[in-house]
PDB file of C-alpha atoms and ligand atoms in Angstrom:
ATOM      1  CA  MET A   1       0.478 -17.050  -7.169  1.00 59.00           C
ATOM      2  CA  ALA A   2       2.764 -14.785  -9.224  1.00 69.00           C
ATOM      3  CA  SER A   3       1.183 -11.558 -10.439  1.00 61.00           C
ATOM      4  CA  ALA A   4       1.753 -12.686 -14.059  1.00 65.00           C
ATOM      5  CA  GLN A   5      -1.046 -15.210 -13.433  1.00 73.00           C
ATOM      6  CA  LYS A   6      -3.225 -12.816 -11.473  1.00 85.00           C
ATOM      7  CA  ASN A   7      -4.834  -9.498 -12.269  1.00 96.00           C
ATOM      8  CA  LEU A   8      -3.977  -7.195  -9.375  1.00 97.00           C
ATOM      9  CA  SER A   9      -7.153  -5.164  -9.904  1.00 96.00           C
ATOM     10  CA  VAL A  10      -9.538  -8.116  -9.719  1.00 96.00           C
ATOM     11  CA  TYR A  11     -11.008  -8.979  -6.335  1.00 95.00           C
ATOM     12  CA  ASP A  12     -14.251 -10.124  -4.800  1.00 93.00           C
ATOM     13  CA  GLU A  13     -15.989  -6.847  -3.946  1.00 93.00           C
ATOM     14  CA  SER A  14     -18.576  -8.637  -1.809  1.00 92.00           C
ATOM     15  CA  ASN A  15     -15.753  -9.550   0.581  1.00 89.00           C
ATOM     16  CA  ILE A  16     -14.629  -5.968   1.200  1.00 94.00           C
ATOM     17  CA  PRO A  17     -15.968  -4.174   4.292  1.00 94.00           C
ATOM     18  CA  LEU A  18     -17.490  -0.705   3.932  1.00 94.00           C
ATOM     19  CA  ALA A  19     -14.578   1.672   4.372  1.00 96.00           C
ATOM     20  CA  GLU A  20     -16.537   4.797   5.333  1.00 97.00           C
ATOM     21  CA  GLY A  21     -15.019   6.309   8.488  1.00 97.00           C
ATOM     22  CA  LEU A  22     -11.695   4.530   8.102  1.00 98.00           C
ATOM     23  CA  THR A  23      -8.609   6.734   7.797  1.00 98.00           C
ATOM     24  CA  PHE A  24      -5.611   6.061   5.588  1.00 98.00           C
ATOM     25  CA  GLY A  25      -2.131   7.481   5.200  1.00 98.00           C
ATOM     26  CA  ILE A  26      -0.515   6.969   1.804  1.00 98.00           C
ATOM     27  CA  VAL A  27       3.221   7.224   1.136  1.00 98.00           C
ATOM     28  CA  VAL A  28       4.257   7.509  -2.519  1.00 98.00           C
ATOM     29  CA  SER A  29       7.819   7.207  -3.781  1.00 98.00           C
ATOM     30  CA  ASP A  30       8.902   9.650  -6.499  1.00 98.00           C
ATOM     31  CA  TRP A  31      11.347   7.261  -8.186  1.00 98.00           C
ATOM     32  CA  ASN A  32       9.755   5.872 -11.365  1.00 98.00           C
ATOM     33  CA  ALA A  33       7.012   8.442 -10.890  1.00 98.00           C
ATOM     34  CA  ASP A  34       5.063   7.433 -14.013  1.00 98.00           C
ATOM     35  CA  ILE A  35       4.556   4.058 -12.404  1.00 98.00           C
ATOM     36  CA  THR A  36       4.048   5.102  -8.775  1.00 98.00           C
ATOM     37  CA  HIS A  37       1.628   7.884  -9.667  1.00 98.00           C
ATOM     38  CA  ALA A  38      -0.466   5.435 -11.708  1.00 98.00           C
ATOM     39  CA  MET A  39      -0.434   3.094  -8.702  1.00 98.00           C
ATOM     40  CA  TYR A  40      -1.482   5.988  -6.499  1.00 98.00           C
ATOM     41  CA  GLU A  41      -4.453   6.812  -8.742  1.00 98.00           C
ATOM     42  CA  GLY A  42      -5.568   3.184  -8.691  1.00 98.00           C
ATOM     43  CA  CYS A  43      -5.191   3.090  -4.926  1.00 98.00           C
ATOM     44  CA  ARG A  44      -7.026   6.354  -4.311  1.00 98.00           C
ATOM     45  CA  GLN A  45      -9.928   5.535  -6.627  1.00 98.00           C
ATOM     46  CA  THR A  46     -10.354   2.144  -4.960  1.00 98.00           C
ATOM     47  CA  LEU A  47     -10.459   3.670  -1.471  1.00 98.00           C
ATOM     48  CA  LEU A  48     -13.040   6.255  -2.582  1.00 98.00           C
ATOM     49  CA  LYS A  49     -15.094   3.599  -4.375  1.00 97.00           C
ATOM     50  CA  HIS A  50     -15.396   1.659  -1.103  1.00 97.00           C
ATOM     51  CA  GLY A  51     -16.645   4.669   0.859  1.00 97.00           C
ATOM     52  CA  VAL A  52     -13.524   6.389   2.198  1.00 98.00           C
ATOM     53  CA  ASN A  53     -13.975  10.162   2.540  1.00 98.00           C
ATOM     54  CA  GLU A  54     -11.422  12.415   0.826  1.00 97.00           C
ATOM     55  CA  ASP A  55     -10.849  14.104   4.195  1.00 98.00           C
ATOM     56  CA  ASP A  56      -9.801  10.784   5.700  1.00 98.00           C
ATOM     57  CA  LEU A  57      -6.893  10.408   3.277  1.00 98.00           C
ATOM     58  CA  ARG A  58      -3.478  11.965   3.799  1.00 98.00           C
ATOM     59  CA  THR A  59      -0.811  11.519   1.126  1.00 98.00           C
ATOM     60  CA  VAL A  60       2.892  12.252   1.462  1.00 98.00           C
ATOM     61  CA  GLN A  61       5.678  11.835  -1.091  1.00 98.00           C
ATOM     62  CA  VAL A  62       9.165  10.514  -0.391  1.00 98.00           C
ATOM     63  CA  PRO A  63      12.218  10.624  -2.705  1.00 98.00           C
ATOM     64  CA  GLY A  64      12.619   6.878  -3.264  1.00 98.00           C
ATOM     65  CA  SER A  65      11.312   3.525  -2.111  1.00 98.00           C
ATOM     66  CA  PHE A  66      14.057   3.219   0.484  1.00 98.00           C
ATOM     67  CA  GLU A  67      12.348   6.126   2.277  1.00 98.00           C
ATOM     68  CA  LEU A  68       8.916   4.437   2.364  1.00 98.00           C
ATOM     69  CA  PRO A  69       9.345   2.989   5.886  1.00 98.00           C
ATOM     70  CA  VAL A  70      10.387   6.308   7.420  1.00 98.00           C
ATOM     71  CA  GLY A  71       7.564   8.063   5.569  1.00 98.00           C
ATOM     72  CA  ALA A  72       5.190   5.510   7.066  1.00 98.00           C
ATOM     73  CA  LYS A  73       6.731   6.001  10.511  1.00 98.00           C
ATOM     74  CA  ILE A  74       6.121   9.765  10.285  1.00 98.00           C
ATOM     75  CA  LEU A  75       2.462   9.122   9.420  1.00 98.00           C
ATOM     76  CA  ALA A  76       2.152   6.486  12.148  1.00 98.00           C
ATOM     77  CA  GLY A  77       3.343   9.117  14.635  1.00 98.00           C
ATOM     78  CA  ALA A  78       0.228  11.172  13.887  1.00 97.00           C
ATOM     79  CA  LYS A  79      -1.779   8.336  15.501  1.00 96.00           C
ATOM     80  CA  ARG A  80      -4.822   8.962  13.360  1.00 96.00           C
ATOM     81  CA  PHE A  81      -4.597   6.397  10.590  1.00 98.00           C
ATOM     82  CA  ASP A  82      -6.194   2.967  10.586  1.00 98.00           C
ATOM     83  CA  ALA A  83      -3.714   1.780   7.954  1.00 98.00           C
ATOM     84  CA  ILE A  84      -0.808   3.185   5.975  1.00 98.00           C
ATOM     85  CA  ILE A  85      -0.277   2.310   2.329  1.00 99.00           C
ATOM     86  CA  CYS A  86       3.232   2.478   0.857  1.00 99.00           C
ATOM     87  CA  LEU A  87       3.638   2.668  -2.909  1.00 99.00           C
ATOM     88  CA  GLY A  88       6.926   2.358  -4.759  1.00 98.00           C
ATOM     89  CA  CYS A  89       8.620   0.728  -7.720  1.00 98.00           C
ATOM     90  CA  VAL A  90      12.171  -0.579  -7.722  1.00 98.00           C
ATOM     91  CA  ILE A  91      13.307  -1.703 -11.148  1.00 98.00           C
ATOM     92  CA  LYS A  92      16.145  -4.197 -11.344  1.00 97.00           C
ATOM     93  CA  GLY A  93      19.369  -2.682 -12.659  1.00 94.00           C
ATOM     94  CA  GLU A  94      22.886  -3.856 -13.378  1.00 96.00           C
ATOM     95  CA  THR A  95      23.824  -4.077  -9.713  1.00 97.00           C
ATOM     96  CA  GLN A  96      22.154  -5.494  -6.620  1.00 97.00           C
ATOM     97  CA  HIS A  97      20.810  -2.145  -5.447  1.00 96.00           C
ATOM     98  CA  ASP A  98      17.247  -3.321  -5.993  1.00 98.00           C
ATOM     99  CA  GLU A  99      17.686  -6.242  -3.609  1.00 98.00           C
ATOM    100  CA  TYR A 100      19.029  -4.027  -0.831  1.00 98.00           C
ATOM    101  CA  ILE A 101      16.162  -1.574  -1.224  1.00 98.00           C
ATOM    102  CA  ASN A 102      13.454  -4.224  -1.514  1.00 98.00           C
ATOM    103  CA  HIS A 103      14.633  -6.143   1.537  1.00 98.00           C
ATOM    104  CA  ALA A 104      14.989  -2.942   3.549  1.00 98.00           C
ATOM    105  CA  VAL A 105      11.460  -1.832   2.650  1.00 98.00           C
ATOM    106  CA  ALA A 106       9.959  -5.233   3.421  1.00 98.00           C
ATOM    107  CA  ALA A 107      11.749  -5.467   6.776  1.00 98.00           C
ATOM    108  CA  GLY A 108      11.052  -1.825   7.651  1.00 98.00           C
ATOM    109  CA  LEU A 109       7.334  -2.060   6.972  1.00 98.00           C
ATOM    110  CA  THR A 110       7.011  -5.388   8.734  1.00 98.00           C
ATOM    111  CA  ASN A 111       8.733  -4.026  11.828  1.00 98.00           C
ATOM    112  CA  LEU A 112       6.717  -0.833  11.836  1.00 98.00           C
ATOM    113  CA  SER A 113       3.439  -2.728  11.446  1.00 98.00           C
ATOM    114  CA  ILE A 114       4.233  -5.008  14.342  1.00 98.00           C
ATOM    115  CA  VAL A 115       5.650  -2.375  16.675  1.00 98.00           C
ATOM    116  CA  SER A 116       2.992   0.284  15.964  1.00 98.00           C
ATOM    117  CA  GLY A 117       0.035  -2.070  15.503  1.00 97.00           C
ATOM    118  CA  ILE A 118      -0.918  -0.078  12.410  1.00 98.00           C
ATOM    119  CA  PRO A 119      -1.003  -2.170   9.239  1.00 98.00           C
ATOM    120  CA  CYS A 120       1.593  -0.803   6.811  1.00 98.00           C
ATOM    121  CA  ILE A 121       0.820  -2.145   3.375  1.00 98.00           C
ATOM    122  CA  PHE A 122       3.625  -3.315   1.069  1.00 98.00           C
ATOM    123  CA  GLY A 123       2.646  -1.730  -2.229  1.00 98.00           C
ATOM    124  CA  LEU A 124       6.094  -2.155  -3.738  1.00 98.00           C
ATOM    125  CA  LEU A 125       6.578  -3.319  -7.300  1.00 98.00           C
ATOM    126  CA  THR A 126       9.869  -5.187  -7.820  1.00 98.00           C
ATOM    127  CA  PRO A 127       9.963  -5.710 -11.609  1.00 98.00           C
ATOM    128  CA  ASN A 128      12.885  -6.750 -13.796  1.00 98.00           C
ATOM    129  CA  ASN A 129      12.177  -3.985 -16.321  1.00 98.00           C
ATOM    130  CA  MET A 130       9.880  -1.094 -17.207  1.00 98.00           C
ATOM    131  CA  GLU A 131       7.560  -3.293 -19.253  1.00 98.00           C
ATOM    132  CA  GLN A 132       6.815  -5.492 -16.235  1.00 98.00           C
ATOM    133  CA  ALA A 133       6.255  -2.348 -14.179  1.00 98.00           C
ATOM    134  CA  LEU A 134       3.764  -0.887 -16.672  1.00 98.00           C
ATOM    135  CA  ASP A 135       1.951  -4.233 -16.822  1.00 98.00           C
ATOM    136  CA  ARG A 136       1.344  -3.939 -13.053  1.00 98.00           C
ATOM    137  CA  ALA A 137       0.543  -0.224 -12.859  1.00 98.00           C
ATOM    138  CA  GLY A 138      -2.699  -0.292 -14.812  1.00 98.00           C
ATOM    139  CA  GLY A 139      -1.566  -2.570 -17.656  1.00 98.00           C
ATOM    140  CA  LYS A 140      -2.360  -6.169 -18.503  1.00 97.00           C
ATOM    141  CA  HIS A 141      -1.777  -7.457 -14.968  1.00 98.00           C
ATOM    142  CA  GLY A 142      -3.891  -4.776 -13.309  1.00 98.00           C
ATOM    143  CA  ASN A 143      -2.741  -2.200 -10.793  1.00 98.00           C
ATOM    144  CA  LYS A 144      -0.733  -2.917  -7.657  1.00 98.00           C
ATOM    145  CA  GLY A 145      -2.243   0.247  -6.137  1.00 98.00           C
ATOM    146  CA  VAL A 146      -5.704  -1.314  -6.288  1.00 98.00           C
ATOM    147  CA  GLU A 147      -4.447  -4.442  -4.552  1.00 98.00           C
ATOM    148  CA  ALA A 148      -2.755  -2.326  -1.875  1.00 98.00           C
ATOM    149  CA  ALA A 149      -5.966  -0.342  -1.257  1.00 98.00           C
ATOM    150  CA  VAL A 150      -8.068  -3.481  -0.896  1.00 98.00           C
ATOM    151  CA  THR A 151      -5.528  -4.977   1.512  1.00 98.00           C
ATOM    152  CA  ALA A 152      -5.477  -1.751   3.519  1.00 98.00           C
ATOM    153  CA  ILE A 153      -9.276  -1.647   3.822  1.00 98.00           C
ATOM    154  CA  ARG A 154      -9.405  -5.236   5.008  1.00 98.00           C
ATOM    155  CA  MET A 155      -6.637  -4.766   7.567  1.00 98.00           C
ATOM    156  CA  ALA A 156      -7.975  -1.415   8.830  1.00 98.00           C
ATOM    157  CA  ALA A 157     -11.461  -2.887   9.241  1.00 97.00           C
ATOM    158  CA  LEU A 158     -10.038  -5.913  11.051  1.00 96.00           C
ATOM    159  CA  ARG A 159      -8.112  -3.684  13.441  1.00 94.00           C
ATOM    160  CA  LYS A 160     -11.205  -1.552  14.164  1.00 92.00           C
ATOM    161  CA  GLU A 161     -13.457  -4.556  14.604  1.00 91.00           C
ATOM    162  CA  VAL A 162     -11.209  -6.285  17.130  1.00 92.00           C
ATOM    163  CA  ALA A 163     -10.764  -3.035  19.069  1.00 89.00           C
ATOM    164  CA  LYS A 164     -14.523  -2.769  19.685  1.00 85.00           C
ATOM    165  CA  PRO A 165     -15.528  -3.726  23.221  1.00 83.00           C
ATOM    166  CA  THR A 166     -17.420  -7.006  23.324  1.00 75.00           C
ATOM    167  CA  SER A 167     -20.950  -6.959  24.669  1.00 66.00           C
ATOM    168  CA  LYS A 168     -21.285  -7.573  28.408  1.00 68.00           C
ATOM    169  CA  ILE A 169     -24.875  -8.803  27.988  1.00 69.00           C
ATOM    170  CA  GLY A 170     -25.123 -12.552  27.952  1.00 66.00           C
ATOM    171  CA  TYR A 171     -22.159 -14.894  27.694  1.00 57.00           C
TER     172      TYR A 171
HETATM  173  C1  DLZ B   1      19.064   4.961  -5.910  1.00 94.87           C
HETATM  174  C2  DLZ B   1      17.828   4.320  -6.445  1.00 94.87           C
HETATM  175  C3  DLZ B   1      17.893   3.490  -7.582  1.00 94.87           C
HETATM  176  C4  DLZ B   1      19.168   3.224  -8.295  1.00 94.87           C
HETATM  177  N1  DLZ B   1      16.797   2.913  -8.082  1.00 94.87           N
HETATM  178  C5  DLZ B   1      15.604   3.126  -7.477  1.00 94.87           C
HETATM  179  C6  DLZ B   1      14.426   2.531  -7.981  1.00 94.87           C
HETATM  180  O1  DLZ B   1      14.390   1.816  -8.999  1.00 94.87           O
HETATM  181  N2  DLZ B   1      13.266   2.765  -7.319  1.00 94.87           N
HETATM  182  C7  DLZ B   1      13.190   3.535  -6.189  1.00 94.87           C
HETATM  183  O2  DLZ B   1      12.111   3.687  -5.629  1.00 94.87           O
HETATM  184  N3  DLZ B   1      14.317   4.121  -5.705  1.00 94.87           N
HETATM  185  C8  DLZ B   1      15.500   3.954  -6.310  1.00 94.87           C
HETATM  186  N4  DLZ B   1      16.616   4.545  -5.831  1.00 94.87           N
HETATM  187  C9  DLZ B   1      16.482   5.530  -4.724  1.00 94.87           C
HETATM  188  C10 DLZ B   1      16.455   4.909  -3.317  1.00 94.87           C
HETATM  189  O3  DLZ B   1      15.201   4.331  -3.037  1.00 94.87           O
HETATM  190  C11 DLZ B   1      16.720   6.023  -2.266  1.00 94.87           C
HETATM  191  O4  DLZ B   1      15.832   7.090  -2.473  1.00 94.87           O
HETATM  192  C12 DLZ B   1      18.138   6.567  -2.339  1.00 94.87           C
HETATM  193  O5  DLZ B   1      19.075   5.514  -2.243  1.00 94.87           O
HETATM  194  C13 DLZ B   1      18.405   7.568  -1.200  1.00 94.87           C
HETATM  195  O6  DLZ B   1      18.215   6.944   0.077  1.00 94.87           O
END
């Protein structure tokens, strides 16, 4: 479903695991900072609301969205995060630069997730203009940062749950 038909901040809270004890790295792109910082606030507040401790969050900033995958790789190298959330906004311009960046970020985060085993969340807005960006950074279509936080909690909890040893008692 396209985000124009969905509010990115609306989700079933009863389906979200308690996030206390989970650790998150967050990478925020400085391009279109009004948008990405609003996404970051939405993301951070959602993590805290679901029980994440402030001390279990580490945020880094990168110059632009193209740098999100390497920012995530640096955080992944610390080996202490259950998931890494990447937040950026690439607004379509007169050339195809947006397509190159968006594809590179998608491929980079997919590869890093698979190779590292750490979920790297694609919190990248790819709007046609600033109005569409504002609509998705706390405007009428919600906040992509909230959606990214919820996805990160679910994936981090899944990773932790599967890593637990299964009981040896019984069959
Ligand atoms: C160069 C560039 C342009 C034109 N537009 C955006 C954008 O809309 N959003 C964004 O996050 N970054 C943009 N960048 C910067 C690139 O992501 C990158 O930082 C530079 O190309 C340097 O690698």
